[in-house]
Amino acid sequence: MSNSKQTMKAVGLYKYLDISQPESLIDLEIEKPVPAGRDLLVKVGAISVNPVDVKVRAPKAKTESSPKVLGWDVAGIVEQTGPDCTLFKPGDEVYYAGAIDRPGGNSEYHLVDERIAGSKPASLDFAQAAALPLTTITAWEALFERLGIPMSKEDNTGKTLLIIGAAGGVGSIAIQLAKYAGLTVIGTASRSESSEWAKGLGADYIISHYEPFLAQMKAAGLSYADYILCLNATVQHWGHMAEAIAPQGKICSIVETEEPLDLNLLKNKSATFTWEFMFTRSLYQTPDMIKQHELLNENARLIDSRVIRTTLTDLLEPINAANLRKAHAMIETGRTVGKIVLEHFE
């Protein structure tokens, strides 16, 4: 498409419908944005789909007057920079998750604040890189900031991390980061496919979602978990997490609840509970927004050093409404491992 048209292809919605409905995600032609301030205008090479896309798109009695574009994982090339940019220049290859309160990246061009974008790992192509940003930021912040896990292996000798939902997108990165930090990793999985995937990424032990965690851990010769990262059904697993957490241990969840958690279950252990939401920094424009730029760059270094690997498992081409509907339907099964990526606009 000629840039002189000042329009671009995108995929979005006006109505919030079941993914089986053709209008749940539609092909669009919308205005090409112009960068201001610290924004980068990125030519999108590849995108990835996350559970947050499905949550935002879920059926509801609401209609948009202008199209809503989803998508919070992008890898691409900087086309143009806003006047206040200092971190990137046109031609730079970047990867990022973006911001939940701005248009998403399911479009030919996309605006992102440079403080939450990182330099794309040089050893990965755009599709491999697009699998990573949202899950990397989430896992990194959960482990090293919310749970306060040291990054030094010496400090983590004998420490254990229990990851609930280890084979999903965030779990796939969290396993690798935790092993890099020297932790013993226990992952939960429910199928042989997801168990093998988690083991292949470095999980030391696999236990079932559906049985009490502590009994399974003891059967494997383990004791309490020093840290727990919950990536699935917080309420459903709360009692088992409270039982399995070590005295003075820490639990972090990324999954919102529809009913209150009984925090009294943690009192006698003086245990900590914390949330992780990777959009917090961009949503509230926190003074430390640039930490996401920094952690993405550090993760790129780990990838290029072969410490961390991409979690891409399914690749769809091209980027269009039909393929995005297919990806959303795959996510909705709750049985995906790794990440689903789309690349190339037609």
PDB file of N, CA, C and O in Angstrom, residues 137-151 156 159-164 170 174 177-178 183 225-231 238 241 245-246 248-254 266 271-277:
ATOM      1  N   ILE A 137       7.552  -9.280  29.815  1.00  0.00           N
ATOM      2  CA  ILE A 137       7.377  -8.203  30.795  1.00  0.00           C
ATOM      3  C   ILE A 137       6.617  -8.717  32.016  1.00  0.00           C
ATOM      4  O   ILE A 137       6.990  -8.459  33.168  1.00  0.00           O
ATOM      5  N   THR A 138       5.549  -9.469  31.780  1.00  0.00           N
ATOM      6  CA  THR A 138       4.735 -10.001  32.880  1.00  0.00           C
ATOM      7  C   THR A 138       5.558 -10.914  33.777  1.00  0.00           C
ATOM      8  O   THR A 138       5.565 -10.767  35.008  1.00  0.00           O
ATOM      9  N   ALA A 139       6.259 -11.871  33.179  1.00  0.00           N
ATOM     10  CA  ALA A 139       7.049 -12.819  33.965  1.00  0.00           C
ATOM     11  C   ALA A 139       8.180 -12.107  34.703  1.00  0.00           C
ATOM     12  O   ALA A 139       8.435 -12.380  35.879  1.00  0.00           O
ATOM     13  N   TRP A 140       8.860 -11.206  34.018  1.00  0.00           N
ATOM     14  CA  TRP A 140       9.999 -10.491  34.612  1.00  0.00           C
ATOM     15  C   TRP A 140       9.540  -9.666  35.809  1.00  0.00           C
ATOM     16  O   TRP A 140      10.137  -9.731  36.895  1.00  0.00           O
ATOM     17  N   GLU A 141       8.488  -8.859  35.608  1.00  0.00           N
ATOM     18  CA  GLU A 141       7.996  -8.027  36.710  1.00  0.00           C
ATOM     19  C   GLU A 141       7.480  -8.889  37.856  1.00  0.00           C
ATOM     20  O   GLU A 141       7.728  -8.576  39.029  1.00  0.00           O
ATOM     21  N   ALA A 142       6.773  -9.966  37.545  1.00  0.00           N
ATOM     22  CA  ALA A 142       6.237 -10.837  38.602  1.00  0.00           C
ATOM     23  C   ALA A 142       7.355 -11.440  39.436  1.00  0.00           C
ATOM     24  O   ALA A 142       7.299 -11.422  40.675  1.00  0.00           O
ATOM     25  N   LEU A 143       8.369 -11.976  38.774  1.00  0.00           N
ATOM     26  CA  LEU A 143       9.438 -12.671  39.499  1.00  0.00           C
ATOM     27  C   LEU A 143      10.366 -11.708  40.227  1.00  0.00           C
ATOM     28  O   LEU A 143      10.619 -11.851  41.426  1.00  0.00           O
ATOM     29  N   PHE A 144      10.884 -10.740  39.503  1.00  0.00           N
ATOM     30  CA  PHE A 144      11.987  -9.939  40.035  1.00  0.00           C
ATOM     31  C   PHE A 144      11.546  -8.656  40.732  1.00  0.00           C
ATOM     32  O   PHE A 144      12.319  -8.081  41.497  1.00  0.00           O
ATOM     33  N   GLU A 145      10.315  -8.224  40.474  1.00  0.00           N
ATOM     34  CA  GLU A 145       9.830  -7.012  41.144  1.00  0.00           C
ATOM     35  C   GLU A 145       8.739  -7.325  42.166  1.00  0.00           C
ATOM     36  O   GLU A 145       8.878  -6.987  43.335  1.00  0.00           O
ATOM     37  N   ARG A 146       7.652  -7.961  41.745  1.00  0.00           N
ATOM     38  CA  ARG A 146       6.556  -8.238  42.691  1.00  0.00           C
ATOM     39  C   ARG A 146       6.973  -9.260  43.757  1.00  0.00           C
ATOM     40  O   ARG A 146       6.730  -9.061  44.945  1.00  0.00           O
ATOM     41  N   LEU A 147       7.569 -10.375  43.332  1.00  0.00           N
ATOM     42  CA  LEU A 147       8.010 -11.388  44.296  1.00  0.00           C
ATOM     43  C   LEU A 147       9.374 -11.058  44.901  1.00  0.00           C
ATOM     44  O   LEU A 147       9.750 -11.634  45.922  1.00  0.00           O
ATOM     45  N   GLY A 148      10.077 -10.151  44.290  1.00  0.00           N
ATOM     46  CA  GLY A 148      11.376  -9.718  44.831  1.00  0.00           C
ATOM     47  C   GLY A 148      12.454 -10.786  44.775  1.00  0.00           C
ATOM     48  O   GLY A 148      13.378 -10.789  45.599  1.00  0.00           O
ATOM     49  N   ILE A 149      12.374 -11.697  43.808  1.00  0.00           N
ATOM     50  CA  ILE A 149      13.387 -12.749  43.685  1.00  0.00           C
ATOM     51  C   ILE A 149      14.703 -12.128  43.212  1.00  0.00           C
ATOM     52  O   ILE A 149      14.713 -11.391  42.225  1.00  0.00           O
ATOM     53  N   PRO A 150      15.807 -12.418  43.893  1.00  0.00           N
ATOM     54  CA  PRO A 150      17.094 -11.902  43.421  1.00  0.00           C
ATOM     55  C   PRO A 150      17.452 -12.520  42.070  1.00  0.00           C
ATOM     56  O   PRO A 150      17.041 -13.639  41.760  1.00  0.00           O
ATOM     57  N   MET A 151      18.236 -11.807  41.266  1.00  0.00           N
ATOM     58  CA  MET A 151      18.661 -12.354  39.973  1.00  0.00           C
ATOM     59  C   MET A 151      19.968 -13.130  40.094  1.00  0.00           C
ATOM     60  O   MET A 151      20.424 -13.729  39.129  1.00  0.00           O
ATOM     61  N   ASN A 156      19.730 -17.662  45.475  1.00  0.00           N
ATOM     62  CA  ASN A 156      18.554 -18.514  45.308  1.00  0.00           C
ATOM     63  C   ASN A 156      18.834 -19.999  45.538  1.00  0.00           C
ATOM     64  O   ASN A 156      17.977 -20.843  45.257  1.00  0.00           O
ATOM     65  N   LYS A 159      16.136 -22.472  46.867  1.00  0.00           N
ATOM     66  CA  LYS A 159      14.820 -21.820  46.807  1.00  0.00           C
ATOM     67  C   LYS A 159      13.962 -22.441  45.706  1.00  0.00           C
ATOM     68  O   LYS A 159      14.467 -22.814  44.645  1.00  0.00           O
ATOM     69  N   THR A 160      12.662 -22.530  45.969  1.00  0.00           N
ATOM     70  CA  THR A 160      11.751 -23.132  44.997  1.00  0.00           C
ATOM     71  C   THR A 160      10.677 -22.150  44.562  1.00  0.00           C
ATOM     72  O   THR A 160      10.205 -21.316  45.343  1.00  0.00           O
ATOM     73  N   LEU A 161      10.286 -22.282  43.290  1.00  0.00           N
ATOM     74  CA  LEU A 161       9.191 -21.499  42.715  1.00  0.00           C
ATOM     75  C   LEU A 161       8.164 -22.462  42.154  1.00  0.00           C
ATOM     76  O   LEU A 161       8.505 -23.346  41.358  1.00  0.00           O
ATOM     77  N   LEU A 162       6.914 -22.301  42.562  1.00  0.00           N
ATOM     78  CA  LEU A 162       5.802 -23.065  42.006  1.00  0.00           C
ATOM     79  C   LEU A 162       5.081 -22.183  40.995  1.00  0.00           C
ATOM     80  O   LEU A 162       4.635 -21.082  41.340  1.00  0.00           O
ATOM     81  N   ILE A 163       4.978 -22.643  39.745  1.00  0.00           N
ATOM     82  CA  ILE A 163       4.279 -21.897  38.697  1.00  0.00           C
ATOM     83  C   ILE A 163       3.001 -22.645  38.347  1.00  0.00           C
ATOM     84  O   ILE A 163       3.042 -23.783  37.878  1.00  0.00           O
ATOM     85  N   ILE A 164       1.866 -22.010  38.575  1.00  0.00           N
ATOM     86  CA  ILE A 164       0.571 -22.619  38.272  1.00  0.00           C
ATOM     87  C   ILE A 164       0.162 -22.211  36.862  1.00  0.00           C
ATOM     88  O   ILE A 164      -0.052 -21.033  36.586  1.00  0.00           O
ATOM     89  N   VAL A 170       2.984 -16.889  29.606  1.00  0.00           N
ATOM     90  CA  VAL A 170       3.783 -16.301  30.690  1.00  0.00           C
ATOM     91  C   VAL A 170       4.615 -17.376  31.379  1.00  0.00           C
ATOM     92  O   VAL A 170       5.794 -17.176  31.670  1.00  0.00           O
ATOM     93  N   ALA A 174       8.504 -17.544  32.320  1.00  0.00           N
ATOM     94  CA  ALA A 174       8.824 -17.565  33.753  1.00  0.00           C
ATOM     95  C   ALA A 174       9.718 -18.748  34.112  1.00  0.00           C
ATOM     96  O   ALA A 174      10.639 -18.612  34.927  1.00  0.00           O
ATOM     97  N   LEU A 177      13.286 -17.799  32.962  1.00  0.00           N
ATOM     98  CA  LEU A 177      13.889 -16.749  33.796  1.00  0.00           C
ATOM     99  C   LEU A 177      14.222 -17.277  35.190  1.00  0.00           C
ATOM    100  O   LEU A 177      15.269 -16.941  35.759  1.00  0.00           O
ATOM    101  N   ALA A 178      13.331 -18.103  35.744  1.00  0.00           N
ATOM    102  CA  ALA A 178      13.564 -18.656  37.081  1.00  0.00           C
ATOM    103  C   ALA A 178      14.770 -19.583  37.093  1.00  0.00           C
ATOM    104  O   ALA A 178      15.570 -19.573  38.045  1.00  0.00           O
ATOM    105  N   LEU A 183      16.671 -20.888  40.531  1.00  0.00           N
ATOM    106  CA  LEU A 183      15.609 -21.487  41.344  1.00  0.00           C
ATOM    107  C   LEU A 183      15.300 -22.917  40.901  1.00  0.00           C
ATOM    108  O   LEU A 183      15.495 -23.277  39.740  1.00  0.00           O
ATOM    109  N   ALA A 225       6.882 -24.187  48.971  1.00  0.00           N
ATOM    110  CA  ALA A 225       7.439 -23.335  47.914  1.00  0.00           C
ATOM    111  C   ALA A 225       7.752 -21.962  48.501  1.00  0.00           C
ATOM    112  O   ALA A 225       6.918 -21.361  49.182  1.00  0.00           O
ATOM    113  N   ASP A 226       8.958 -21.485  48.233  1.00  0.00           N
ATOM    114  CA  ASP A 226       9.327 -20.144  48.706  1.00  0.00           C
ATOM    115  C   ASP A 226       8.547 -19.064  47.970  1.00  0.00           C
ATOM    116  O   ASP A 226       8.229 -18.017  48.530  1.00  0.00           O
ATOM    117  N   TYR A 227       8.251 -19.337  46.698  1.00  0.00           N
ATOM    118  CA  TYR A 227       7.520 -18.392  45.857  1.00  0.00           C
ATOM    119  C   TYR A 227       6.474 -19.158  45.045  1.00  0.00           C
ATOM    120  O   TYR A 227       6.714 -20.290  44.626  1.00  0.00           O
ATOM    121  N   ILE A 228       5.321 -18.521  44.814  1.00  0.00           N
ATOM    122  CA  ILE A 228       4.305 -19.089  43.937  1.00  0.00           C
ATOM    123  C   ILE A 228       3.879 -18.024  42.928  1.00  0.00           C
ATOM    124  O   ILE A 228       3.580 -16.886  43.305  1.00  0.00           O
ATOM    125  N   LEU A 229       3.873 -18.401  41.656  1.00  0.00           N
ATOM    126  CA  LEU A 229       3.371 -17.530  40.590  1.00  0.00           C
ATOM    127  C   LEU A 229       2.122 -18.181  40.009  1.00  0.00           C
ATOM    128  O   LEU A 229       2.197 -19.257  39.421  1.00  0.00           O
ATOM    129  N   CYS A 230       0.972 -17.531  40.207  1.00  0.00           N
ATOM    130  CA  CYS A 230      -0.308 -18.074  39.752  1.00  0.00           C
ATOM    131  C   CYS A 230      -0.704 -17.443  38.423  1.00  0.00           C
ATOM    132  O   CYS A 230      -0.922 -16.228  38.341  1.00  0.00           O
ATOM    133  N   LEU A 231      -0.801 -18.282  37.392  1.00  0.00           N
ATOM    134  CA  LEU A 231      -1.130 -17.821  36.044  1.00  0.00           C
ATOM    135  C   LEU A 231      -2.470 -18.375  35.579  1.00  0.00           C
ATOM    136  O   LEU A 231      -2.804 -18.277  34.389  1.00  0.00           O
ATOM    137  N   TRP A 238      -6.600 -21.059  45.293  1.00  0.00           N
ATOM    138  CA  TRP A 238      -6.167 -20.260  46.442  1.00  0.00           C
ATOM    139  C   TRP A 238      -5.865 -21.110  47.677  1.00  0.00           C
ATOM    140  O   TRP A 238      -4.830 -20.946  48.321  1.00  0.00           O
ATOM    141  N   MET A 241      -2.705 -23.002  47.210  1.00  0.00           N
ATOM    142  CA  MET A 241      -1.538 -22.106  47.256  1.00  0.00           C
ATOM    143  C   MET A 241      -1.205 -21.742  48.696  1.00  0.00           C
ATOM    144  O   MET A 241      -0.036 -21.750  49.096  1.00  0.00           O
ATOM    145  N   ILE A 245       2.518 -22.554  50.259  1.00  0.00           N
ATOM    146  CA  ILE A 245       3.502 -21.481  50.382  1.00  0.00           C
ATOM    147  C   ILE A 245       4.304 -21.633  51.671  1.00  0.00           C
ATOM    148  O   ILE A 245       3.782 -22.042  52.712  1.00  0.00           O
ATOM    149  N   ALA A 246       5.568 -21.311  51.606  1.00  0.00           N
ATOM    150  CA  ALA A 246       6.442 -21.393  52.775  1.00  0.00           C
ATOM    151  C   ALA A 246       6.110 -20.284  53.770  1.00  0.00           C
ATOM    152  O   ALA A 246       5.615 -19.219  53.380  1.00  0.00           O
ATOM    153  N   GLN A 248       6.577 -17.039  55.521  1.00  0.00           N
ATOM    154  CA  GLN A 248       7.217 -15.821  55.042  1.00  0.00           C
ATOM    155  C   GLN A 248       7.465 -15.845  53.521  1.00  0.00           C
ATOM    156  O   GLN A 248       8.234 -15.054  52.996  1.00  0.00           O
ATOM    157  N   GLY A 249       6.756 -16.744  52.846  1.00  0.00           N
ATOM    158  CA  GLY A 249       6.874 -16.815  51.392  1.00  0.00           C
ATOM    159  C   GLY A 249       6.011 -15.762  50.711  1.00  0.00           C
ATOM    160  O   GLY A 249       5.300 -14.979  51.349  1.00  0.00           O
ATOM    161  N   LYS A 250       6.077 -15.749  49.368  1.00  0.00           N
ATOM    162  CA  LYS A 250       5.355 -14.737  48.597  1.00  0.00           C
ATOM    163  C   LYS A 250       4.600 -15.388  47.445  1.00  0.00           C
ATOM    164  O   LYS A 250       5.123 -16.265  46.756  1.00  0.00           O
ATOM    165  N   ILE A 251       3.359 -14.928  47.235  1.00  0.00           N
ATOM    166  CA  ILE A 251       2.508 -15.388  46.149  1.00  0.00           C
ATOM    167  C   ILE A 251       2.189 -14.205  45.241  1.00  0.00           C
ATOM    168  O   ILE A 251       1.834 -13.130  45.719  1.00  0.00           O
ATOM    169  N   CYS A 252       2.298 -14.402  43.931  1.00  0.00           N
ATOM    170  CA  CYS A 252       1.907 -13.380  42.962  1.00  0.00           C
ATOM    171  C   CYS A 252       0.934 -14.002  41.974  1.00  0.00           C
ATOM    172  O   CYS A 252       1.141 -15.131  41.514  1.00  0.00           O
ATOM    173  N   SER A 253      -0.119 -13.274  41.640  1.00  0.00           N
ATOM    174  CA  SER A 253      -1.057 -13.745  40.620  1.00  0.00           C
ATOM    175  C   SER A 253      -1.247 -12.676  39.556  1.00  0.00           C
ATOM    176  O   SER A 253      -1.155 -11.470  39.835  1.00  0.00           O
ATOM    177  N   ILE A 254      -1.534 -13.147  38.327  1.00  0.00           N
ATOM    178  CA  ILE A 254      -1.852 -12.226  37.235  1.00  0.00           C
ATOM    179  C   ILE A 254      -3.322 -12.349  36.829  1.00  0.00           C
ATOM    180  O   ILE A 254      -3.758 -11.663  35.921  1.00  0.00           O
ATOM    181  N   LEU A 266      -3.244 -16.713  54.863  1.00  0.00           N
ATOM    182  CA  LEU A 266      -1.799 -16.424  54.816  1.00  0.00           C
ATOM    183  C   LEU A 266      -1.268 -15.864  56.131  1.00  0.00           C
ATOM    184  O   LEU A 266      -0.055 -15.749  56.306  1.00  0.00           O
ATOM    185  N   ALA A 271       2.739 -14.621  55.183  1.00  0.00           N
ATOM    186  CA  ALA A 271       3.015 -14.697  53.747  1.00  0.00           C
ATOM    187  C   ALA A 271       2.472 -13.463  53.040  1.00  0.00           C
ATOM    188  O   ALA A 271       1.529 -12.811  53.506  1.00  0.00           O
ATOM    189  N   THR A 272       3.050 -13.153  51.904  1.00  0.00           N
ATOM    190  CA  THR A 272       2.707 -11.971  51.118  1.00  0.00           C
ATOM    191  C   THR A 272       1.917 -12.375  49.882  1.00  0.00           C
ATOM    192  O   THR A 272       2.232 -13.382  49.247  1.00  0.00           O
ATOM    193  N   PHE A 273       0.896 -11.565  49.547  1.00  0.00           N
ATOM    194  CA  PHE A 273       0.211 -11.727  48.266  1.00  0.00           C
ATOM    195  C   PHE A 273       0.321 -10.435  47.480  1.00  0.00           C
ATOM    196  O   PHE A 273       0.114  -9.340  48.027  1.00  0.00           O
ATOM    197  N   THR A 274       0.641 -10.533  46.198  1.00  0.00           N
ATOM    198  CA  THR A 274       0.771  -9.345  45.347  1.00  0.00           C
ATOM    199  C   THR A 274       0.216  -9.627  43.967  1.00  0.00           C
ATOM    200  O   THR A 274       0.201 -10.776  43.510  1.00  0.00           O
ATOM    201  N   TRP A 275      -0.247  -8.575  43.292  1.00  0.00           N
ATOM    202  CA  TRP A 275      -0.710  -8.681  41.910  1.00  0.00           C
ATOM    203  C   TRP A 275       0.393  -8.245  40.946  1.00  0.00           C
ATOM    204  O   TRP A 275       1.228  -7.404  41.296  1.00  0.00           O
ATOM    205  N   GLU A 276       0.337  -8.761  39.745  1.00  0.00           N
ATOM    206  CA  GLU A 276       1.148  -8.250  38.637  1.00  0.00           C
ATOM    207  C   GLU A 276       0.223  -7.947  37.470  1.00  0.00           C
ATOM    208  O   GLU A 276      -0.560  -8.805  37.044  1.00  0.00           O
ATOM    209  N   PHE A 277       0.303  -6.723  36.958  1.00  0.00           N
ATOM    210  CA  PHE A 277      -0.411  -6.293  35.757  1.00  0.00           C
ATOM    211  C   PHE A 277       0.582  -5.510  34.921  1.00  0.00           C
ATOM    212  O   PHE A 277       1.006  -4.426  35.314  1.00  0.00           O
TER     213      PHE A 277
END
